[in-house]
Coordinates of N, CA and C in Angstrom, one line a residue:
M1 N 22.2 -31.2 64.4 CA 23.0 -32.1 65.1 C 23.9 -32.8 64.2
E2 N 23.5 -33.1 63.0 CA 24.3 -33.8 62.0 C 25.5 -33.0 61.5
I3 N 25.3 -31.7 61.5 CA 26.4 -30.8 61.1 C 27.5 -30.9 62.1
L4 N 27.1 -30.8 63.4 CA 28.1 -30.9 64.5 C 28.8 -32.2 64.5
E5 N 28.1 -33.3 64.2 CA 28.7 -34.6 64.2 C 29.7 -34.7 63.1
K6 N 29.4 -34.1 61.9 CA 30.3 -34.0 60.8 C 31.6 -33.3 61.2
I7 N 31.4 -32.1 61.8 CA 32.6 -31.3 62.2 C 33.5 -32.0 63.2
F8 N 32.9 -32.6 64.2 CA 33.7 -33.2 65.2 C 34.3 -34.6 64.8
S9 N 33.8 -35.1 63.7 CA 34.2 -36.4 63.2 C 35.3 -36.3 62.2
K10 N 35.6 -35.1 61.7 CA 36.6 -34.9 60.6 C 37.7 -34.0 61.1
P11 N 38.7 -34.5 61.8 CA 39.8 -33.6 62.3 C 40.7 -33.1 61.2
G12 N 40.6 -33.7 60.0 CA 41.3 -33.2 58.9 C 40.9 -31.8 58.4
K13 N 39.8 -31.4 58.8 CA 39.3 -30.1 58.4 C 39.7 -29.0 59.3
V14 N 40.4 -29.4 60.4 CA 40.9 -28.4 61.4 C 42.4 -28.3 61.2
K15 N 43.0 -27.2 61.5 CA 44.4 -27.0 61.5 C 45.0 -28.1 62.4
F16 N 46.1 -28.6 61.9 CA 46.8 -29.8 62.6 C 47.2 -29.4 64.0
G17 N 47.6 -28.2 64.2 CA 48.0 -27.7 65.6 C 46.8 -27.5 66.5
N18 N 45.6 -27.5 66.0 CA 44.4 -27.3 66.8 C 43.6 -28.5 67.0
I19 N 44.1 -29.7 66.6 CA 43.3 -30.9 66.8 C 43.2 -31.2 68.3
H20 N 44.1 -30.8 69.1 CA 44.0 -31.0 70.6 C 42.8 -30.2 71.1
L21 N 42.5 -29.1 70.6 CA 41.4 -28.3 71.0 C 40.1 -28.9 70.7
L22 N 40.0 -29.6 69.5 CA 38.8 -30.3 69.1 C 38.6 -31.4 70.1
A23 N 39.7 -32.1 70.5 CA 39.5 -33.2 71.5 C 39.1 -32.6 72.8
L24 N 39.6 -31.5 73.2 CA 39.2 -30.8 74.4 C 37.7 -30.5 74.4
L25 N 37.2 -30.0 73.3 CA 35.8 -29.7 73.2 C 34.9 -31.0 73.3
V26 N 35.4 -32.1 72.7 CA 34.7 -33.4 72.8 C 34.7 -33.8 74.3
N27 N 35.8 -33.6 75.0 CA 35.9 -34.0 76.4 C 34.8 -33.2 77.2
G28 N 34.7 -31.9 76.9 CA 33.7 -31.1 77.6 C 32.3 -31.5 77.3
L29 N 32.0 -31.9 76.0 CA 30.7 -32.3 75.6 C 30.3 -33.6 76.2
Y30 N 31.2 -34.5 76.6 CA 30.9 -35.8 77.1 C 30.0 -35.8 78.3
R31 N 30.2 -34.8 79.2 CA 29.4 -34.8 80.4 C 27.9 -34.6 80.1
Y32 N 27.5 -33.9 79.0 CA 26.1 -33.6 78.7 C 25.6 -34.4 77.6
H33 N 26.4 -34.9 76.6 CA 25.9 -35.6 75.4 C 26.8 -36.8 75.2
Q34 N 26.6 -37.8 76.0 CA 27.5 -39.0 75.9 C 27.2 -39.8 74.6
D35 N 26.0 -39.9 74.2 CA 25.7 -40.6 72.9 C 26.4 -39.9 71.7
F36 N 26.3 -38.6 71.7 CA 26.9 -37.8 70.7 C 28.5 -38.0 70.6
V37 N 29.1 -38.1 71.7 CA 30.6 -38.3 71.8 C 30.9 -39.7 71.3
T38 N 30.1 -40.7 71.8 CA 30.3 -42.0 71.3 C 30.2 -42.2 69.8
T39 N 29.2 -41.5 69.2 CA 29.1 -41.5 67.8 C 30.3 -40.9 67.1
I40 N 30.8 -39.8 67.7 CA 32.0 -39.1 67.1 C 33.2 -40.1 67.1
I41 N 33.5 -40.7 68.2 CA 34.6 -41.6 68.3 C 34.4 -42.8 67.4
D42 N 33.2 -43.3 67.3 CA 33.0 -44.4 66.4 C 33.2 -44.0 64.9
N43 N 32.8 -42.8 64.6 CA 33.0 -42.3 63.2 C 34.5 -42.2 62.9
V44 N 35.3 -41.6 63.9 CA 36.7 -41.4 63.7 C 37.4 -42.8 63.5
L45 N 37.0 -43.8 64.3 CA 37.6 -45.1 64.2 C 37.2 -45.7 62.8
E46 N 36.0 -45.5 62.4 CA 35.6 -46.0 61.1 C 36.4 -45.3 59.9
Y47 N 36.6 -44.0 60.0 CA 37.4 -43.3 59.0 C 38.8 -43.8 59.0
V48 N 39.4 -44.1 60.1 CA 40.8 -44.6 60.1 C 40.9 -45.9 59.4
V49 N 39.9 -46.8 59.7 CA 39.9 -48.1 59.0 C 39.7 -47.9 57.5
L50 N 38.7 -47.1 57.2 CA 38.4 -46.8 55.8 C 39.7 -46.3 55.0
G51 N 40.4 -45.4 55.7 CA 41.6 -44.8 55.1 C 42.7 -45.8 54.9
L52 N 42.8 -46.8 55.8 CA 43.7 -47.9 55.7 C 43.4 -48.8 54.5
E53 N 42.1 -49.0 54.4 CA 41.6 -49.9 53.3 C 41.8 -49.3 51.9
Q54 N 41.5 -48.0 51.8 CA 41.7 -47.3 50.5 C 43.1 -47.1 50.2
N55 N 43.9 -46.7 51.1 CA 45.4 -46.4 50.9 C 45.7 -45.5 49.7
E56 N 45.0 -44.4 49.6 CA 45.3 -43.4 48.6 C 46.1 -42.3 49.1
F57 N 47.1 -42.0 48.3 CA 48.1 -41.0 48.7 C 47.5 -39.6 49.1
K58 N 46.4 -39.2 48.4 CA 45.8 -37.9 48.6 C 45.1 -37.8 50.0
Y59 N 44.9 -39.0 50.6 CA 44.2 -39.0 51.9 C 45.2 -39.2 53.1
N60 N 46.5 -39.2 52.9 CA 47.4 -39.4 53.9 C 47.4 -38.4 55.0
Q61 N 47.3 -37.1 54.7 CA 47.2 -36.0 55.7 C 45.9 -36.2 56.5
R62 N 44.9 -36.5 55.9 CA 43.6 -36.7 56.6 C 43.7 -37.9 57.6
R63 N 44.4 -39.0 57.2 CA 44.5 -40.1 58.0 C 45.4 -39.8 59.2
I64 N 46.5 -39.1 59.0 CA 47.4 -38.7 60.1 C 46.7 -37.8 61.1
A65 N 45.8 -36.9 60.6 CA 45.0 -36.1 61.5 C 44.1 -36.9 62.3
E66 N 43.5 -37.9 61.7 CA 42.6 -38.8 62.4 C 43.3 -39.6 63.5
V67 N 44.5 -40.0 63.2 CA 45.2 -40.8 64.2 C 45.7 -39.8 65.3
K68 N 46.1 -38.6 65.0 CA 46.5 -37.7 66.0 C 45.2 -37.4 66.9
Y69 N 44.1 -37.2 66.3 CA 42.9 -37.0 67.0 C 42.6 -38.1 68.0
L70 N 42.8 -39.3 67.6 CA 42.6 -40.5 68.5 C 43.6 -40.4 69.6
G71 N 44.8 -40.0 69.3 CA 45.8 -39.9 70.4 C 45.4 -38.8 71.4
E72 N 44.9 -37.7 70.9 CA 44.4 -36.6 71.8 C 43.2 -37.0 72.6
L73 N 42.3 -37.8 72.0 CA 41.2 -38.3 72.7 C 41.6 -39.2 73.8
Y74 N 42.7 -40.0 73.5 CA 43.2 -40.9 74.6 C 43.8 -40.1 75.7
N75 N 44.5 -39.0 75.4 CA 45.1 -38.1 76.4 C 44.0 -37.6 77.4
Y76 N 42.8 -37.3 76.8 CA 41.7 -36.8 77.6 C 40.8 -37.9 78.2
R77 N 41.3 -39.1 78.1 CA 40.7 -40.3 78.6 C 39.3 -40.6 78.0
M78 N 39.1 -40.2 76.8 CA 37.9 -40.5 76.1 C 37.9 -41.8 75.4
V79 N 39.1 -42.4 75.2 CA 39.3 -43.7 74.5 C 40.1 -44.5 75.4
D80 N 39.8 -45.8 75.6 CA 40.5 -46.7 76.5 C 41.7 -47.3 75.7
N81 N 42.5 -48.0 76.5 CA 43.7 -48.7 76.0 C 43.4 -49.7 74.9
P82 N 42.4 -50.6 75.1 CA 42.1 -51.6 74.1 C 41.8 -51.0 72.7
V83 N 41.1 -49.9 72.7 CA 40.8 -49.2 71.4 C 42.0 -48.8 70.7
I84 N 42.9 -48.1 71.5 CA 44.2 -47.6 70.9 C 45.0 -48.8 70.4
F85 N 45.1 -49.9 71.2 CA 45.9 -51.0 70.7 C 45.3 -51.7 69.5
D86 N 44.0 -51.7 69.4 CA 43.3 -52.3 68.3 C 43.6 -51.4 67.0
V87 N 43.6 -50.1 67.1 CA 44.0 -49.2 66.0 C 45.4 -49.4 65.6
L88 N 46.3 -49.5 66.6 CA 47.7 -49.8 66.3 C 47.9 -51.1 65.6
Y89 N 47.2 -52.1 66.1 CA 47.3 -53.4 65.4 C 46.8 -53.4 64.0
R90 N 45.7 -52.6 63.8 CA 45.2 -52.5 62.4 C 46.2 -51.8 61.5
I91 N 46.8 -50.7 62.0 CA 47.8 -50.0 61.2 C 48.9 -50.9 60.8
L92 N 49.4 -51.7 61.8 CA 50.5 -52.6 61.5 C 50.2 -53.7 60.5
T93 N 48.9 -54.3 60.7 CA 48.6 -55.4 59.9 C 48.1 -55.1 58.5
F94 N 47.7 -53.9 58.3 CA 47.3 -53.5 56.9 C 48.6 -53.4 56.0
G95 N 49.7 -53.1 56.7 CA 51.0 -53.2 56.0 C 51.1 -52.5 54.7
H96 N 50.8 -51.2 54.7 CA 51.0 -50.4 53.4 C 52.3 -49.7 53.4
G97 N 53.3 -50.2 54.0 CA 54.6 -49.7 53.9 C 54.9 -48.5 54.9
K98 N 55.7 -47.6 54.4 CA 56.2 -46.5 55.3 C 55.1 -45.6 55.8
H99 N 54.0 -45.5 55.0 CA 52.9 -44.6 55.4 C 52.3 -45.0 56.7
S100 N 52.0 -46.3 56.8 CA 51.4 -46.8 58.0 C 52.4 -46.7 59.2
M101 N 53.6 -46.8 59.0 CA 54.6 -46.6 60.1 C 54.6 -45.2 60.5
R102 N 54.5 -44.3 59.6 CA 54.5 -42.8 59.9 C 53.3 -42.5 60.8
A103 N 52.1 -43.1 60.4 CA 50.9 -42.8 61.2 C 51.0 -43.4 62.6
L104 N 51.7 -44.6 62.7 CA 51.9 -45.2 64.0 C 52.8 -44.4 64.8
A105 N 53.9 -43.9 64.2 CA 54.8 -43.0 65.0 C 54.2 -41.8 65.5
I106 N 53.3 -41.2 64.7 CA 52.7 -39.9 65.1 C 51.7 -40.3 66.3
M107 N 51.0 -41.4 66.2 CA 50.1 -41.8 67.2 C 50.8 -42.0 68.5
L108 N 51.9 -42.7 68.4 CA 52.7 -42.9 69.7 C 53.2 -41.6 70.3
I109 N 53.7 -40.7 69.4 CA 54.2 -39.5 69.9 C 53.1 -38.6 70.6
Q110 N 52.0 -38.5 69.9 CA 50.9 -37.7 70.4 C 50.3 -38.3 71.6
G111 N 50.2 -39.7 71.7 CA 49.6 -40.3 72.8 C 50.4 -40.3 74.1
T112 N 51.7 -40.2 73.9 CA 52.5 -40.3 75.1 C 53.2 -38.9 75.5
R113 N 53.0 -38.0 74.6 CA 53.5 -36.6 74.8 C 55.0 -36.6 75.0
W114 N 55.7 -37.3 74.1 CA 57.2 -37.2 74.1 C 57.6 -35.8 73.6
P115 N 58.7 -35.3 74.1 CA 59.2 -34.0 73.5 C 59.5 -34.1 72.0
A116 N 59.2 -33.1 71.3 CA 59.4 -33.1 69.8 C 60.9 -33.3 69.4
N117 N 61.8 -32.8 70.2 CA 63.2 -32.8 69.9 C 63.9 -34.1 70.3
S118 N 63.2 -35.1 70.8 CA 63.8 -36.3 71.3 C 64.2 -37.3 70.2
W119 N 63.9 -37.0 68.9 CA 64.2 -37.8 67.8 C 65.6 -37.5 67.5

């Protein structure tokens, strides 16, 4: 069970284009293993905060993958609005410059499903 928890909690290990499939699997697992899914979401939130606190350049891709994963979990109604707003607030208040703004922009784009060419 620990191996599965590790796999589902680290979206940075999955191809960026397949993160939505990981969220889809979590959505399917929720019906049968609610505690497991709660642990996964808690781990992802903890990794986002940890990444913001460390603010190391080599972990930026991982952090962006985690934020996209949260956005996809929100799309599948696995995470509520207050959780998303709390993460957005933390990204803004840590204030590490343009990197935090990029993560915020990706979260907003993935969470609301805007067309990619609207920029």
